[in-house]
Short mmCIF file of C-alpha atoms in Angstrom, two decimals:
data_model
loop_
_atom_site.label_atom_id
_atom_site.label_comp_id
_atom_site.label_asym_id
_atom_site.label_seq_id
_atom_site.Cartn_x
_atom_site.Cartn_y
_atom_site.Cartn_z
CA UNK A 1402 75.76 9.30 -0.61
CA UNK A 1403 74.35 11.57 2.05
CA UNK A 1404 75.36 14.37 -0.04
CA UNK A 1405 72.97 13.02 -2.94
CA UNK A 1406 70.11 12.43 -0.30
CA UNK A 1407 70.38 16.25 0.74
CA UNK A 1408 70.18 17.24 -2.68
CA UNK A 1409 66.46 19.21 -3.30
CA UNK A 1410 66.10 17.88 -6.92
CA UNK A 1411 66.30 14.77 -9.04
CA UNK A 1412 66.41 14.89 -12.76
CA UNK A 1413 65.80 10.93 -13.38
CA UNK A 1414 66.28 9.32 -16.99
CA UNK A 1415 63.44 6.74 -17.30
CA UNK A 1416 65.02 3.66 -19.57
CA UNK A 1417 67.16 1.80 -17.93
CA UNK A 1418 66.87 3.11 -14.58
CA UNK A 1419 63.44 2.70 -13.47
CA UNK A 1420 62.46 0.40 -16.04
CA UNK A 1421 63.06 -2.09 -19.00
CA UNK A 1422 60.22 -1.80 -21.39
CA UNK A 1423 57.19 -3.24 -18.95
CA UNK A 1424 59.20 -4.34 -16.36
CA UNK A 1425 60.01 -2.24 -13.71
CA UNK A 1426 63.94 -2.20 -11.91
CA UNK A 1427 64.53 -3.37 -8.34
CA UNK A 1428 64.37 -0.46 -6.17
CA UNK A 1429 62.44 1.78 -7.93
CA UNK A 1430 59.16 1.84 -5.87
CA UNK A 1431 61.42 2.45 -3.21
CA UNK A 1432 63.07 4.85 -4.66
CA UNK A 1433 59.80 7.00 -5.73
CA UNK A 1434 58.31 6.27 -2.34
CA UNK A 1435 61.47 7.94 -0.66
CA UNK A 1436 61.24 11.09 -3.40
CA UNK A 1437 57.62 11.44 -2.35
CA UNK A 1438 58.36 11.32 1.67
CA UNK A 1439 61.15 13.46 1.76
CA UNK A 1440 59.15 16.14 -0.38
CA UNK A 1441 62.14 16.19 -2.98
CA UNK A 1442 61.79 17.92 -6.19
CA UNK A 1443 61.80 15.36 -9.09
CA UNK A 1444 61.60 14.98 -12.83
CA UNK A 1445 61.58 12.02 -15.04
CA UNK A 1446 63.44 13.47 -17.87
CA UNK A 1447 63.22 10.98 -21.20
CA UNK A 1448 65.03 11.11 -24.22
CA UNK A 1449 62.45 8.57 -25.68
CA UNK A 1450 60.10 10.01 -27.75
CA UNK A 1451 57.87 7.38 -28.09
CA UNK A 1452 54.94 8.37 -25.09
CA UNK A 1453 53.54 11.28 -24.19
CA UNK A 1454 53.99 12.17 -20.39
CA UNK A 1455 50.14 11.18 -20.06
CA UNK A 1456 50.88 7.36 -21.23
CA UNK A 1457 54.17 7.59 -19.07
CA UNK A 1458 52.80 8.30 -15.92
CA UNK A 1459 49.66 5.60 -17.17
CA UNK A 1460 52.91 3.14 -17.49
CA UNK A 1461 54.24 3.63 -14.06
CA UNK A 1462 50.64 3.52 -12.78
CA UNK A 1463 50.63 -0.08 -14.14
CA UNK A 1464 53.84 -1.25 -12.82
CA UNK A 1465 51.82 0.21 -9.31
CA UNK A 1466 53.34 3.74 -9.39
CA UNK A 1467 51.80 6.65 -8.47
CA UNK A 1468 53.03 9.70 -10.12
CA UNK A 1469 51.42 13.00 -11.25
CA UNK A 1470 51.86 13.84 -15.05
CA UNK A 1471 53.58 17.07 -13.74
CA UNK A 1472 56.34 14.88 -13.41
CA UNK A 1473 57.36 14.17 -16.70
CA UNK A 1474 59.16 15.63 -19.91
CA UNK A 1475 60.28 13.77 -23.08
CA UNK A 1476 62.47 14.73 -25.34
CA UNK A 1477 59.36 15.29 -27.93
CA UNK A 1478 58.40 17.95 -26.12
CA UNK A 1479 61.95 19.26 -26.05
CA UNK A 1480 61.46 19.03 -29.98
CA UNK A 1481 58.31 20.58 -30.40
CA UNK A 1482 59.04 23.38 -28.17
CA UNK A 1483 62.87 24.27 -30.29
CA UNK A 1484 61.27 24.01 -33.70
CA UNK A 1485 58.28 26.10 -32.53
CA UNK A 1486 60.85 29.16 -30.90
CA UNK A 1487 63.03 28.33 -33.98
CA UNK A 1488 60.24 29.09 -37.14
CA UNK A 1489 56.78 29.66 -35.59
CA UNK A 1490 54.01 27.97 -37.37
CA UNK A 1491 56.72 25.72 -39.50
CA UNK A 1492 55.91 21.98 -41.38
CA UNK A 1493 57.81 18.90 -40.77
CA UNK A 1494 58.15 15.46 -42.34
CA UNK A 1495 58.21 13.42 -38.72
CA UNK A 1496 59.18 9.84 -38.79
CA UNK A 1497 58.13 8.50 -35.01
CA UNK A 1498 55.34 7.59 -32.91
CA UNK A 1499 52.38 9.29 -31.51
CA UNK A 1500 54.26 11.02 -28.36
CA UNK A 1501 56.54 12.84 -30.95
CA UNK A 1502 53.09 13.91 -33.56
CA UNK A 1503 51.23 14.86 -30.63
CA UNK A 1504 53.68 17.07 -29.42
CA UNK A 1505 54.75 18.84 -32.94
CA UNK A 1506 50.60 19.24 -33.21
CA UNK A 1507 50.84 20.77 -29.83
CA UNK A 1508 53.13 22.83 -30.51
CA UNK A 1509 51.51 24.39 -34.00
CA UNK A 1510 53.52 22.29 -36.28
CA UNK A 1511 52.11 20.90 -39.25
CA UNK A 1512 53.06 17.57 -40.95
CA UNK A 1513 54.16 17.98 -44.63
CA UNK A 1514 55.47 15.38 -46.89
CA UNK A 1515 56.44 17.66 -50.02
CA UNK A 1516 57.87 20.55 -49.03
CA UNK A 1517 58.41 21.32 -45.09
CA UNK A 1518 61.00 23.18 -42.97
CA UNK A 1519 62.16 20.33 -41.40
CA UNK A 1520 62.61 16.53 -41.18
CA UNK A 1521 61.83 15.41 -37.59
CA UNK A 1522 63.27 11.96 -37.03
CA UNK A 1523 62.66 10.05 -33.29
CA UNK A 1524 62.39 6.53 -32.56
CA UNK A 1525 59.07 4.98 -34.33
CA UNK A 1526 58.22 1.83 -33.98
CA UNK A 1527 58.38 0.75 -37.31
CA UNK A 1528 61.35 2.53 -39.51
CA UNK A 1529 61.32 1.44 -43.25
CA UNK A 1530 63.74 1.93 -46.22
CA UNK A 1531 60.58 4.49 -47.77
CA UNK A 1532 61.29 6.50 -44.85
CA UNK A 1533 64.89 6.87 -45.20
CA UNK A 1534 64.18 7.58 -48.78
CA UNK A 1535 61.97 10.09 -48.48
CA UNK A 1536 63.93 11.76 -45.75
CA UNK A 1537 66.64 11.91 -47.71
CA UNK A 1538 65.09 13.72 -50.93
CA UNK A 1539 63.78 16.01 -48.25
CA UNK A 1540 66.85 16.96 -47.00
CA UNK A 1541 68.65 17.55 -50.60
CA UNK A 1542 65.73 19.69 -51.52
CA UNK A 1543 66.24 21.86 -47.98
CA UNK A 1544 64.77 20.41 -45.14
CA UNK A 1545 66.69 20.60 -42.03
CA UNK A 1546 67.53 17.56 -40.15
CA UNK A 1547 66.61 17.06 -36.26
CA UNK A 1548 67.06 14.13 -34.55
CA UNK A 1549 65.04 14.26 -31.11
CA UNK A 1550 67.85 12.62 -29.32
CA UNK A 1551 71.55 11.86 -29.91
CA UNK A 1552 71.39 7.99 -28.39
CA UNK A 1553 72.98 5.42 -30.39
CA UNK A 1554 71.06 2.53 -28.55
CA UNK A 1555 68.38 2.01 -26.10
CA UNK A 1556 67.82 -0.98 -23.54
CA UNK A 1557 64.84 -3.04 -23.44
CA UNK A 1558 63.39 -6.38 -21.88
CA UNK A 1559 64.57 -8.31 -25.36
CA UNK A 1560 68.38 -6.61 -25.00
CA UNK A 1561 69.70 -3.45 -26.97
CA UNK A 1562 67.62 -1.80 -29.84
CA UNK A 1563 68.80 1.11 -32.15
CA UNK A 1564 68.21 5.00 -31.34
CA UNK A 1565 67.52 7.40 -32.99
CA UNK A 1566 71.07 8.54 -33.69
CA UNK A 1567 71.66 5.25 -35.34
CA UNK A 1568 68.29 5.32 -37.19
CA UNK A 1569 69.32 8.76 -38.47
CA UNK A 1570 72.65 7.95 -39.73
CA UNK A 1571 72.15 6.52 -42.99
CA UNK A 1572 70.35 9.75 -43.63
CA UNK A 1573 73.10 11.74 -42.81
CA UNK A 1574 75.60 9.68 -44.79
CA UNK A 1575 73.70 10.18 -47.93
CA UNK A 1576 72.93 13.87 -47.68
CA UNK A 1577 76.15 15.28 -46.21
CA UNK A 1578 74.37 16.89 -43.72
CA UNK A 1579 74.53 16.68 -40.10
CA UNK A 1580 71.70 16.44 -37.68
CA UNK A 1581 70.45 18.35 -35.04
CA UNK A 1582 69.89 16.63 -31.47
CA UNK A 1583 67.69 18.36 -29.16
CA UNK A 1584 67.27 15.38 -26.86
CA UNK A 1585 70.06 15.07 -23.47
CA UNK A 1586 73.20 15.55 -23.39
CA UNK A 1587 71.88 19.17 -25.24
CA UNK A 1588 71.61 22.03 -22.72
CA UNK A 1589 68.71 23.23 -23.77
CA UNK A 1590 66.19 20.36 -22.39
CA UNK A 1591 68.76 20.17 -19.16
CA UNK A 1592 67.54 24.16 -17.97
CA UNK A 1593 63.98 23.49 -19.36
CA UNK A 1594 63.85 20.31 -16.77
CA UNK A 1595 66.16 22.43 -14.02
CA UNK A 1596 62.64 25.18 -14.62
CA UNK A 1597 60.44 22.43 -14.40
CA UNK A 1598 61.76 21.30 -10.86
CA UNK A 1599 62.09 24.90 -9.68
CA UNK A 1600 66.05 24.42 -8.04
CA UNK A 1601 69.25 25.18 -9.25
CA UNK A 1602 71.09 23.30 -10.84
CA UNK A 1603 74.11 22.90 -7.73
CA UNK A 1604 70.72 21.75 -5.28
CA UNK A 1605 69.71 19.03 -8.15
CA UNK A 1606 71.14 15.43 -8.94
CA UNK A 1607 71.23 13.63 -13.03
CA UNK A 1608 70.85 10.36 -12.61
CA UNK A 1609 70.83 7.96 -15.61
CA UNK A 1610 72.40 5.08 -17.31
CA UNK A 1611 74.76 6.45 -19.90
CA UNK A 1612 77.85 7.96 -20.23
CA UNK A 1613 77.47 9.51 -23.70
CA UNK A 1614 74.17 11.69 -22.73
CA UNK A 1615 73.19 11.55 -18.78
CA UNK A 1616 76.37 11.96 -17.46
CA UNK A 1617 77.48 14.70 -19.62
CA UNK A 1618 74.39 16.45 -19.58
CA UNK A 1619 74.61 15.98 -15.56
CA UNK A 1620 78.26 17.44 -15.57
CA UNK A 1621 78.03 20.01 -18.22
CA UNK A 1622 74.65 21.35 -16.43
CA UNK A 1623 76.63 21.88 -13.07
CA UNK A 1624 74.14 18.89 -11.42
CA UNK A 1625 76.02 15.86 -9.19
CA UNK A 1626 75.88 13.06 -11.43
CA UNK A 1627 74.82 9.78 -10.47
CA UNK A 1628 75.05 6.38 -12.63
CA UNK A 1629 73.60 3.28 -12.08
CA UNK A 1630 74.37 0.01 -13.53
CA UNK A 1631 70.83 -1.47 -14.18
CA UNK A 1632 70.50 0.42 -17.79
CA UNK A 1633 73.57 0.30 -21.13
CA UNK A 1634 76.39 0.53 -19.24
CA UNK A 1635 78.81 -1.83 -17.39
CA UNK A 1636 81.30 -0.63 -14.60
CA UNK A 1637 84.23 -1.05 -17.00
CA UNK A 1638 82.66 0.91 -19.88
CA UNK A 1639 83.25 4.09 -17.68
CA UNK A 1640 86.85 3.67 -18.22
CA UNK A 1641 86.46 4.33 -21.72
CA UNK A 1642 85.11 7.89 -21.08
CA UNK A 1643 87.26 10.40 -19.78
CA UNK A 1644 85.11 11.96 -17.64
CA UNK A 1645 83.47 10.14 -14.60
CA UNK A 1646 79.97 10.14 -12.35
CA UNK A 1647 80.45 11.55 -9.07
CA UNK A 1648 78.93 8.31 -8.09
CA UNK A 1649 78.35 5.05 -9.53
CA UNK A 1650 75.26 2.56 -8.09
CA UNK A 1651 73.40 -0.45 -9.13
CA UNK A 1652 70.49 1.18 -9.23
CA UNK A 1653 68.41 3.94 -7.96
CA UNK A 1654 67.48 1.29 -4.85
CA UNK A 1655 70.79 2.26 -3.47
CA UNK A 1656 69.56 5.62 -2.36
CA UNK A 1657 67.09 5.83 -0.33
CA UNK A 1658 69.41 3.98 2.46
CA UNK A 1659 67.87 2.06 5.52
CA UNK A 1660 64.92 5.20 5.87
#
């Protein structure tokens, strides 16, 4: 553990380890109150596309956190900013919520329904049979499929809700075609949030809730990987992996010791 607290830089996943839809975790003012002290490095790294880091950092204001906006990336953003390197100035049909069309817009990508580059698919609120329809008939005329993250499931106060991974199966089933994930456990938003912090990656820390996309994106990014219990997964779940955390907590309360 002291190891962790020397550490410069904390890549934090949001869901599941600092809150559950409104409700905040035990620990977690704590937690940010220690980050803030000890004039650590940190970034709340989300693979939820839902908010933009504005209303994120509005969220945590609510639940009586102050953070700066600064300290936030989503894996919208992550989306916007591939597809805009990938084909400058390309269309999308998007299926998700504001956070995800803000940041395409942002990004100079425009929303078309009959004939774009690419179907974008995150985690909307509302996810109808119309929209896997159209989707698909995007897809078999050309459109290129990218999910904005690869989770299966996501926690929230009411219990576990489908992610975008499972939302963009049927999709995939009934084109053939496989989908692109830019979200976590994907390298590529991993060194955008190690730039973000400003540290390498062997002075910075992953901590998250899930096996399948924190923990490998913590271990295949060279970062000391930390997982705590409060989010998806149990302590016996991580014997069905075969890889491990370095360290396994109840939640990100554990750290900041008796300081």
């Amino acid at each position: 553990m002291e190891q962790l607290r020397k550490k410069a830089g904390f890549i934090c996943d949001m869901d599941g380890v600092i809150y559950h839809g409104n409700q905040i975790l035990p620990g977690v003012r704590e937690f940010v109150d220690w980050l803030q002290r000890e004039n650590k490095h940190f970034l709340f790294l989300t693979n939820s596309s839902h908010y933009t880091p504005k209303e994120l950092q509005q969220k945590l204001a609510r639940m009586g956190l102050d953070v700066d906006e600064s300290h936030f990336y989503t894996s919208a953003l992550a989306t916007a900013s591939f597809l805009a390197h990938q084909s400058p100035g390309c269309s999308a049909y998007v299926v998700g919520d504001h956070g995800l069309q803000n940041a395409l817009f942002a990004a100079g990508i425009t929303i078309n329904e009959v004939d774009p580059e690419y179907v974008v698919i995150g985690e909307p609120q509302s996810f109808s049979y119309d929209n896997i329809v159209s989707a698909i008939r995007l897809v078999n005329k050309g459109a290129k499929l990218i999910g904005t993250n690869s989770d299966l499931t996501g926690p929230s106060e009411h219990g576990i809700l489908p992610g975008c991974r499972a939302l963009i199966s049927p999709i995939e089933m009934a084109t053939g075609k496989q989908a692109y994930f830019v979200g976590k456990p994907n390298p590529l938003m991993m060194r955008t949030g190690l730039r973000l912090l400003g540290v390498h990656s062997e002075e910075a820390a992953m901590i998250g809730d899930r096996m399948d996309t924190d923990m490998i994106a913590g271990i295949e990014s060279g970062l000391d990987t930390v997982l705590v219990l409060s989010g998806v997964t149990t302590r016996e779940d991580i014997q069905q992996f075969p890889y491990r955390p370095r360290l396994v907590l109840n939640g990100v309360g554990d750290i900041p010791g008796e300081a």
